[in-house]
XYZ file of C-alpha atoms in Angstrom:
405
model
C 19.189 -20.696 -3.199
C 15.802 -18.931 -3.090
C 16.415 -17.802 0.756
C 19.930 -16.400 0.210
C 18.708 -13.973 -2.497
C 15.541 -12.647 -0.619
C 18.163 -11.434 2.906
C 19.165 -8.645 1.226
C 15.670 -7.559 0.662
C 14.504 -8.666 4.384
C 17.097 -6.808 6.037
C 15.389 -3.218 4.704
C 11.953 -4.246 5.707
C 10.346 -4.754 9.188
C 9.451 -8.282 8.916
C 5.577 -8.090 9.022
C 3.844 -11.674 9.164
C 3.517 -12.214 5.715
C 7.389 -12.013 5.403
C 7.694 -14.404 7.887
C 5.086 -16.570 6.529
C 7.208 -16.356 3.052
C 10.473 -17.048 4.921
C 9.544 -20.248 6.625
C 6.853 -21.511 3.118
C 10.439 -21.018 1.328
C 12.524 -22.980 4.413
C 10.070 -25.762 4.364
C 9.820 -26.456 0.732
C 13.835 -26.232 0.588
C 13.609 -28.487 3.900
C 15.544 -31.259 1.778
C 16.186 -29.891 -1.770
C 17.646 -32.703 -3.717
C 14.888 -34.771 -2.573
C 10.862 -35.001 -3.210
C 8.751 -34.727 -0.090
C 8.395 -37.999 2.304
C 5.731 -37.246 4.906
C 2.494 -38.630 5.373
C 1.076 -41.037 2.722
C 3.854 -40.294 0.208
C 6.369 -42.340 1.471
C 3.586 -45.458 2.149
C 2.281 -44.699 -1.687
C 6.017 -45.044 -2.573
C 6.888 -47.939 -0.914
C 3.383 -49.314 -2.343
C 4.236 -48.044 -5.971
C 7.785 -49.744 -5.878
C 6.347 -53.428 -4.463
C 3.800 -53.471 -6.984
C 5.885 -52.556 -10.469
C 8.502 -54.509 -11.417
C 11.518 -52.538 -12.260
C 12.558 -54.876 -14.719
C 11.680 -52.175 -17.849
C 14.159 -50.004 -16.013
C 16.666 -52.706 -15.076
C 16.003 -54.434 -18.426
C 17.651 -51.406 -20.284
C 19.974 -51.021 -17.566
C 23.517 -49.836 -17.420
C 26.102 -47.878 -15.923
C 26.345 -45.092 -17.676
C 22.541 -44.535 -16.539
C 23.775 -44.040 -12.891
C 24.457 -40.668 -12.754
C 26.078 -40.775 -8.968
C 27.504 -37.465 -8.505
C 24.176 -35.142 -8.826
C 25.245 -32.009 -7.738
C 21.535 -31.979 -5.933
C 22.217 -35.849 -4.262
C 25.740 -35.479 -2.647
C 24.860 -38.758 -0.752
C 24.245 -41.093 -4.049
C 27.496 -42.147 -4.619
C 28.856 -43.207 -0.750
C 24.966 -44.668 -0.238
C 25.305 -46.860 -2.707
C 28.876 -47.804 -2.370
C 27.625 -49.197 1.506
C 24.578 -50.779 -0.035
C 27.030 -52.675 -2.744
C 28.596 -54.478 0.534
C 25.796 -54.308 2.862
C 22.110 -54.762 1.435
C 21.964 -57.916 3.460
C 22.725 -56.505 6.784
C 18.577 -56.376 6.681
C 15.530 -57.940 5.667
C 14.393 -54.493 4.993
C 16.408 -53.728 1.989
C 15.246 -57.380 -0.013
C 11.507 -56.898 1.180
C 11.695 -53.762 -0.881
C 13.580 -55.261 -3.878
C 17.418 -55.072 -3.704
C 18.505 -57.865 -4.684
C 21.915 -57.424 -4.575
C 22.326 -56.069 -8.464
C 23.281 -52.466 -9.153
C 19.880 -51.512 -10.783
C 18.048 -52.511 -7.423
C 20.017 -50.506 -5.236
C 19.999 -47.857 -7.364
C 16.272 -48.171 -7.582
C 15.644 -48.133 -3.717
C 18.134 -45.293 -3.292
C 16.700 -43.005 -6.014
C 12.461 -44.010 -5.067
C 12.401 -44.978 -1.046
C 15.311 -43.371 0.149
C 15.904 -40.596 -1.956
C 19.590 -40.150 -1.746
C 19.762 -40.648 -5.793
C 18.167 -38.906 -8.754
C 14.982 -40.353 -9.718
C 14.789 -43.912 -11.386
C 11.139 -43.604 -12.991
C 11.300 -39.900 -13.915
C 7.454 -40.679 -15.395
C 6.457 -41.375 -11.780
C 8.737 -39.218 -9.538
C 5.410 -37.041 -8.698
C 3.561 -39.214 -6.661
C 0.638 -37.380 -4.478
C 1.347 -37.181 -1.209
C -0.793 -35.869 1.816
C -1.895 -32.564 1.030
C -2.024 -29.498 3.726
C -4.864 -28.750 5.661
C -5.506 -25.009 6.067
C -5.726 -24.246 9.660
C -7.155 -20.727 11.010
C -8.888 -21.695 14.387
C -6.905 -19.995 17.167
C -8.283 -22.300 19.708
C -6.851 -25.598 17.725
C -3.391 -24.238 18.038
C -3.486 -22.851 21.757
C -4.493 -26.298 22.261
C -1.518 -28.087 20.938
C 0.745 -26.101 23.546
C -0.454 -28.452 26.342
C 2.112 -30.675 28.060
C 2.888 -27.725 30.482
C 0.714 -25.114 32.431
C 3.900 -22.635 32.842
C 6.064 -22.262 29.848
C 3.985 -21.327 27.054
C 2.289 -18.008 28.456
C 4.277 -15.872 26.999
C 4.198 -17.516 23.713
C 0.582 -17.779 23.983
C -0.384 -14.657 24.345
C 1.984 -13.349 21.788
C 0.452 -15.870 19.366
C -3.226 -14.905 20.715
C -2.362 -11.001 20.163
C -0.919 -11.295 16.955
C -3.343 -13.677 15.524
C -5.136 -11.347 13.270
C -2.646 -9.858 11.938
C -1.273 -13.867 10.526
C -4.589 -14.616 9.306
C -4.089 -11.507 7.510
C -0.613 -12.389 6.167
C -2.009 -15.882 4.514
C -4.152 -13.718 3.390
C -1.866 -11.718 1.404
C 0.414 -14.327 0.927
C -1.759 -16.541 -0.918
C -3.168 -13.623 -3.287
C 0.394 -13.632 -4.511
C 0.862 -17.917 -4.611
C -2.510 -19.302 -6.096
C -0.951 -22.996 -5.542
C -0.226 -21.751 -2.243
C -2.566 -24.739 -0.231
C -1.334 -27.628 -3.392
C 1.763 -28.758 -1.238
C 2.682 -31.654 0.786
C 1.371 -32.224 4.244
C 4.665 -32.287 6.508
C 5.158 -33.997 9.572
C 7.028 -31.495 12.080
C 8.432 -32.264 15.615
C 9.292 -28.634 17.926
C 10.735 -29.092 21.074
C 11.137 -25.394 23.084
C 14.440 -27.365 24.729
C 14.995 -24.131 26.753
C 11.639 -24.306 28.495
C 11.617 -28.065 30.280
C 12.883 -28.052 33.690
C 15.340 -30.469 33.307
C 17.055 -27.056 32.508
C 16.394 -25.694 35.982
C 16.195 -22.000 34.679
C 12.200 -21.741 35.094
C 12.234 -19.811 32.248
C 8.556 -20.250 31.412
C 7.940 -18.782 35.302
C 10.142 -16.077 34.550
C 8.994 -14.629 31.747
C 6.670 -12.323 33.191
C 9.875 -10.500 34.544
C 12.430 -11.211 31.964
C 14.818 -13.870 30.687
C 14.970 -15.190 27.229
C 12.097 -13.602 25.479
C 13.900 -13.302 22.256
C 13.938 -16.862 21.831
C 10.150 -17.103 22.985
C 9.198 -14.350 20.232
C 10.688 -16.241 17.362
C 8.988 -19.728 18.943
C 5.867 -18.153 19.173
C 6.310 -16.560 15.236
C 7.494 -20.691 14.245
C 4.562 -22.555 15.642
C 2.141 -19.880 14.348
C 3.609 -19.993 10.673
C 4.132 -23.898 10.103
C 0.194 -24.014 11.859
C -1.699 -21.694 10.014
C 0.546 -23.074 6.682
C -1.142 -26.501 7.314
C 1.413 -29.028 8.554
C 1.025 -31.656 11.036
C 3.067 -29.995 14.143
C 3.695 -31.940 17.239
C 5.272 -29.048 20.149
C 6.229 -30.272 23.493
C 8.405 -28.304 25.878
C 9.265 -31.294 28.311
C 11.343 -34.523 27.468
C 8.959 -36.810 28.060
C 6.337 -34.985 26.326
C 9.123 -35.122 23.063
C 10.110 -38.651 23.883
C 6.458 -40.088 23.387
C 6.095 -37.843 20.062
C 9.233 -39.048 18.294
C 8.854 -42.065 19.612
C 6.067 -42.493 17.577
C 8.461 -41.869 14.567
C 11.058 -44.327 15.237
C 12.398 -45.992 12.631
C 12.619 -50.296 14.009
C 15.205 -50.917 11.309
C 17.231 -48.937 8.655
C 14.604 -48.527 6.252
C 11.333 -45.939 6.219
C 9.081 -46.991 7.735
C 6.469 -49.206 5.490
C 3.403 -47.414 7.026
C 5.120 -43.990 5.462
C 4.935 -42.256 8.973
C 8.413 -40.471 8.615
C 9.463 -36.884 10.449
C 10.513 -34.766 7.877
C 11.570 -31.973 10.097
C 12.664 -31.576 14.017
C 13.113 -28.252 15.204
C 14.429 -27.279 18.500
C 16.710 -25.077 20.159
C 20.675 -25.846 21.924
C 19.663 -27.140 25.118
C 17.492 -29.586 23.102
C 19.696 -30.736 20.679
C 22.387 -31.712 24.038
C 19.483 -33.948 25.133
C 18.094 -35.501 21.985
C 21.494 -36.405 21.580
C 22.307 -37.638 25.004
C 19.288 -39.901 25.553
C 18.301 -40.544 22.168
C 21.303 -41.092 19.861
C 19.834 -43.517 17.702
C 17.024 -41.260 16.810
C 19.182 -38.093 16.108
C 21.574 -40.338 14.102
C 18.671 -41.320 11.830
C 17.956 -37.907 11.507
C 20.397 -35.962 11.434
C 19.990 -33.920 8.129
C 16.417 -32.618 9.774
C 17.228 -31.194 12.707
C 16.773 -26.829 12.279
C 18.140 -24.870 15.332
C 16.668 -21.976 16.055
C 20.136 -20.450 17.133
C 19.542 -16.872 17.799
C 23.095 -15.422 17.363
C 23.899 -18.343 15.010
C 27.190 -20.814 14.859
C 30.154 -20.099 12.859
C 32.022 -22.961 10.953
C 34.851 -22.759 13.686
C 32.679 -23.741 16.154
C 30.774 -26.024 14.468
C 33.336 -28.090 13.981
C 35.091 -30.198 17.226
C 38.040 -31.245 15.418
C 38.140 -27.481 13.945
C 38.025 -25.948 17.340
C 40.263 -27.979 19.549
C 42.635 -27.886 16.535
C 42.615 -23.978 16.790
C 41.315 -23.572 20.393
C 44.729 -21.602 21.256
C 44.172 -18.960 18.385
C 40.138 -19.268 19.128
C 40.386 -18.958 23.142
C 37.438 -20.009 25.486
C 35.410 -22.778 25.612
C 32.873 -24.310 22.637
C 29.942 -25.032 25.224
C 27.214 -24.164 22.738
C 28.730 -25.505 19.287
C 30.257 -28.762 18.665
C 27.358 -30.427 16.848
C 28.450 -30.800 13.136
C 25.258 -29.990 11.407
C 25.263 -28.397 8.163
C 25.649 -24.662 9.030
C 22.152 -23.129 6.951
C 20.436 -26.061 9.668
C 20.875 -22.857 12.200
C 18.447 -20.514 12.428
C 19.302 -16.957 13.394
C 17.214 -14.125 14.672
C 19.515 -11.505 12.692
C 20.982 -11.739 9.546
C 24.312 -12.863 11.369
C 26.129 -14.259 8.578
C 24.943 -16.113 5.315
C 26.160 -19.635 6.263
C 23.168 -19.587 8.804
C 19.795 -19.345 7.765
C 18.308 -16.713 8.672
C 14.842 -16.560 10.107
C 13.816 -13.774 11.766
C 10.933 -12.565 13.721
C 7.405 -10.595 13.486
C 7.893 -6.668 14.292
C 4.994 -5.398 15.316
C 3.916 -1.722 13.752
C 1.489 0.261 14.186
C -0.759 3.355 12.209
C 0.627 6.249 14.097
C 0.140 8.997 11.665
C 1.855 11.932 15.282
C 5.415 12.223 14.492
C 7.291 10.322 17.286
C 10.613 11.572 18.200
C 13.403 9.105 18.453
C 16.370 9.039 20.805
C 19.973 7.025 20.234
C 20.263 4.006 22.876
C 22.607 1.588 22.062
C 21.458 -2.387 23.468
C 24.532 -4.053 24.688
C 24.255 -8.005 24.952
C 26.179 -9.166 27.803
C 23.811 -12.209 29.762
C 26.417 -12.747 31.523
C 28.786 -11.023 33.797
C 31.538 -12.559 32.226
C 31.243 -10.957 28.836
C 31.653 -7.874 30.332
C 35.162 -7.641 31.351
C 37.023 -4.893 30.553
C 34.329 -3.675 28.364
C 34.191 0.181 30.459
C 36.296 2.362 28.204
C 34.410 0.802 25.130
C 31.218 1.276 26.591
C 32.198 4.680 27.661
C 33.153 5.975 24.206
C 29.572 4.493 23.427
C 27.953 6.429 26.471
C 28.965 9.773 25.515
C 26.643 9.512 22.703
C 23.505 7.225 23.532
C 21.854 5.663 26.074
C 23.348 2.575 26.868
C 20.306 -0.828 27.847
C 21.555 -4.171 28.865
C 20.604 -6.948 31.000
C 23.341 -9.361 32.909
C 21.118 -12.716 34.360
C 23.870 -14.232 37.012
C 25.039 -11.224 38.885
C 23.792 -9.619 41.765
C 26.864 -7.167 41.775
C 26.492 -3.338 40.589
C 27.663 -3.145 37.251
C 29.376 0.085 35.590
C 26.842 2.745 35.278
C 26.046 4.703 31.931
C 23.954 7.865 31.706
C-alpha cells in the first residue's frame, strides 16, 4: 500500500502542510481500495446505468467460471453473494434493481451497485462521478464550524493562522499531481466526539488553559486538508448537530440509496464512536467499513479485539475502556508513527526562517493524563531526571506529584 511505503520517509521530515495534504489525498483515494468511488452522482448514474441496459449480453455469455469470487481486492464477494443466493427477496430493493434470483444478477448488482465484486462491465466500470470543487476561501470553512460557539476556538484559530501556509501546500502539491482537481467529489461526515458536552469535560472551554490540544491540532490539520482538497465535509461537534447530518444519509432499506446520496467516509474520534454506536446502531452497522478514528496513540490488535482481550485479559491486565470496537486496525489514525497496523496520520509542524543558531536543551515529555499511570514510575523517572528536564501534565489530580529538576 502507497501509505505504508511513504512512513519511513515521513518519519525524517517535519510534516509541513503539503505532506499532510499528500497523506490524507493518498488516505482518501485508498478510502475503499477494492472498490470505485460511490459519492455524489456516481452512485445515482450507476444505479441509472444498470436500470437502463439490460445485462443480458453479459448474462447471455454467462457462466461460472466468469465469477471470479475470491479477488484478493473484494474479500467480501464471495460471503455477499452466498447471502444474496438465499436472501435477494428479503427486499423489494434488490428486484427493483434487477436480481432476479439467477447467479448473473446477483453477481451483477454486487460487482456495479454494491461494489463488493470485481467489475461486471469492465467497458463501463469508469463512470463520471461528481467532481471536486477547489475550495480556498477561509471564510467558507470557518463557517462550516458552526453548531457550537465554544469548542472550535482553538481549532479555528489554528486553521486561521496556518491558512497561508495550506494554500501554499496545494500549491506545491498540485505542481507535482497535474490531475490533482480530476477526482471524485466525496461526501465526508467529522464528528470532534471529544468536544460535545454530553462528555462533560468542557474541553472546548478549556482549551485556552490546556487539555487535549493534541487531538484539536490534528482536527484542525483534517478539516483544513479534506476542505481545501474539495470534498463535501459536514463537521459537527454536538450529537444532535451529527444526528441531523447522517441522518440525512440513512439508508431506508439495504440497498444505496437510488438518489446516490451515500457517505463514503465518517470520521470521528473514541468518545464518538461509543455514541454513534449506542444511539445509532443501525447507522454504524451500515457503515461500518467507513468509519476512520483519529486515535492518537493508536489501538493494538489485542485490544481491538473483545473476544481477544477477555480471552487474554489475565496476561494483558487492566481494563479495555478505549478499544473493543473491531474495526479494521489501518481504520485508526495515529498522531505518531505508533505501529504500522494503524494508519498513520500525523500533524502540521510549524517552522520557521530563523537563520540565529538556537541552542537546544534535553527535556524528556512524559505522558501520564492521569494519576494513575504514574505509579511507581519515580526511580524510572529519576534515572531519566539526572539527564533532562522532565514536562508532563496529570488532568485528575490535585495532589503534588514527584518533583524533577
Amino acid at each position: 500500500m502507497v501509505l505504508r511505503k511513504l512512513r519511513r520517509y515521513i518519519r525524517l521530515l517535519l510534516c509541513s502542510c503539503v505532506v499532510i495534504f499528500l497523506v490524507i489525498f493518498l488516505l482518501l483515494n485508498n478510502h475503499l481500495p477494492q472498490q470505485a468511488p460511490t459519492s455524489g452522482h456516481g452512485t445515482s448514474t450507476r444505479i441509472k446505468h444498470l436500470q437502463s441496459r439490460s445485462t443480458s449480453p453479459f448474462c447471455s455469455q454467462f457462466n461460472e467460471t466468469m465469477l471470479n469470487l475470491d479477488h484478493e481486492n473484494f474479500p467480501n464477494c464471495r460471503p455477499k453473494m452466498e447471502w444474496m443466493r438465499d436472501n435477494w427477496e428479503t427486499h423489494a430493493c434488490y428486484s427493483e434493481l434487477g436480481v432476479d434470483g439467477s447467479e448473473c444478477s446477483s453477481f451483477v448488482y454486487l460487482s456495479q451497485i454494491e461494489q463488493h465484486c470485481p467489475p461486471a462491465f469492465p467497458s463501463h466500470s469508469n463512470i463520471p462521478p461528481a467532481s471536486v470543487i477547489q475550495s480556498r476561501k477561509l471564510e467558507e470553512l470557518l463557517l462550516l464550524l458552526s453548531d457550537s460557539d465554544v469548542n472550535y476556538n482553538f481549532i479555528k484559530s489554528r486553521i486561521t493562522r496556518l491558512f497561508p501556509k495550506w494554500i501554499q501546500g496545494i500549491n506545491e502539491l498540485q505542481n507535482s499531481i497535474p490531475n490533482l482537481w480530476n477526482r471524485p467529489r466525496l461526501n465526508l461526515i467529522l464528528y470532534l466526539g471529544f468536544l460535545s458536552h454530553e462528555t462533560g469535560l468542557k474541553f472546548g472551554e478549556k482549551s485556552t488553559t490546556g487539555g487535549p490540544l493534541g487531538e484539536m491540532v490534528q482536527w484542525a490539520d483534517l478539516i483544513t486538508s479534506v476542505f481545501i482538497l474539495g470534498h463535501n465535509v459536514s463537521i459537527s461537534s454536538e450529537w444532535n448537530s451529527f444526528k441531523t447530518k447522517a441522518d440525512e444519509y440513512e439508508n431506508q432499506g439495504p440497498c444505496p440509496r437510488l438518489d446516490g446520496k451515500q457517505v463514503d467516509l465518517i470520521f470521528t474520534d473514541i468518545m464518538g464512536l461509543r455514541r454513534i454506536k449506542r444511539k445509532k446502531k443501525n447507522f454504524f452497522t451500515s457503515n461500518k467499513c467507513k468509519f476512520r478514528m483519529l486515535d492518537s496513540f493508536g489501538t493494538h490488535a489485542e485490544f481491538n479485539s473483545n473476544a481477544y482481550f477477555k480471552a487474554h485479559s489475565s496476561q494483558i491486565g487492566g481494563k479495555n475502556a478505549w478499544g473493543g470496537h473491531e474495526l479494521a486496525l489501518q481504520q485508526f489514525l495515529t498522531m505518531y508513527p505508533h505501529t504500522d497496523d494503524n494508519t498513520f496520520l500525523g500533524f502540521v509542524v510549524e517552522t520557521y526562517d530563523f537563520h540565529e543558531t538556537v541552542a537546544r536543551e534535553n527535556i524528556t515529555v512524559v505522558y501520564g493524563k492521569e494519576k494513575y499511570m504514574w505509579k511507581d514510575s519515580e526511580p524510572i523517572l529519576q534515572i531519566a531526571a539526572n539527564y533532562t528536564q522532565i514536562h508532563a501534565t496529570v488532568a485528575d489530580s490535585d495532589e503534588i506529584m514527584p518533583a524533577f529538576h
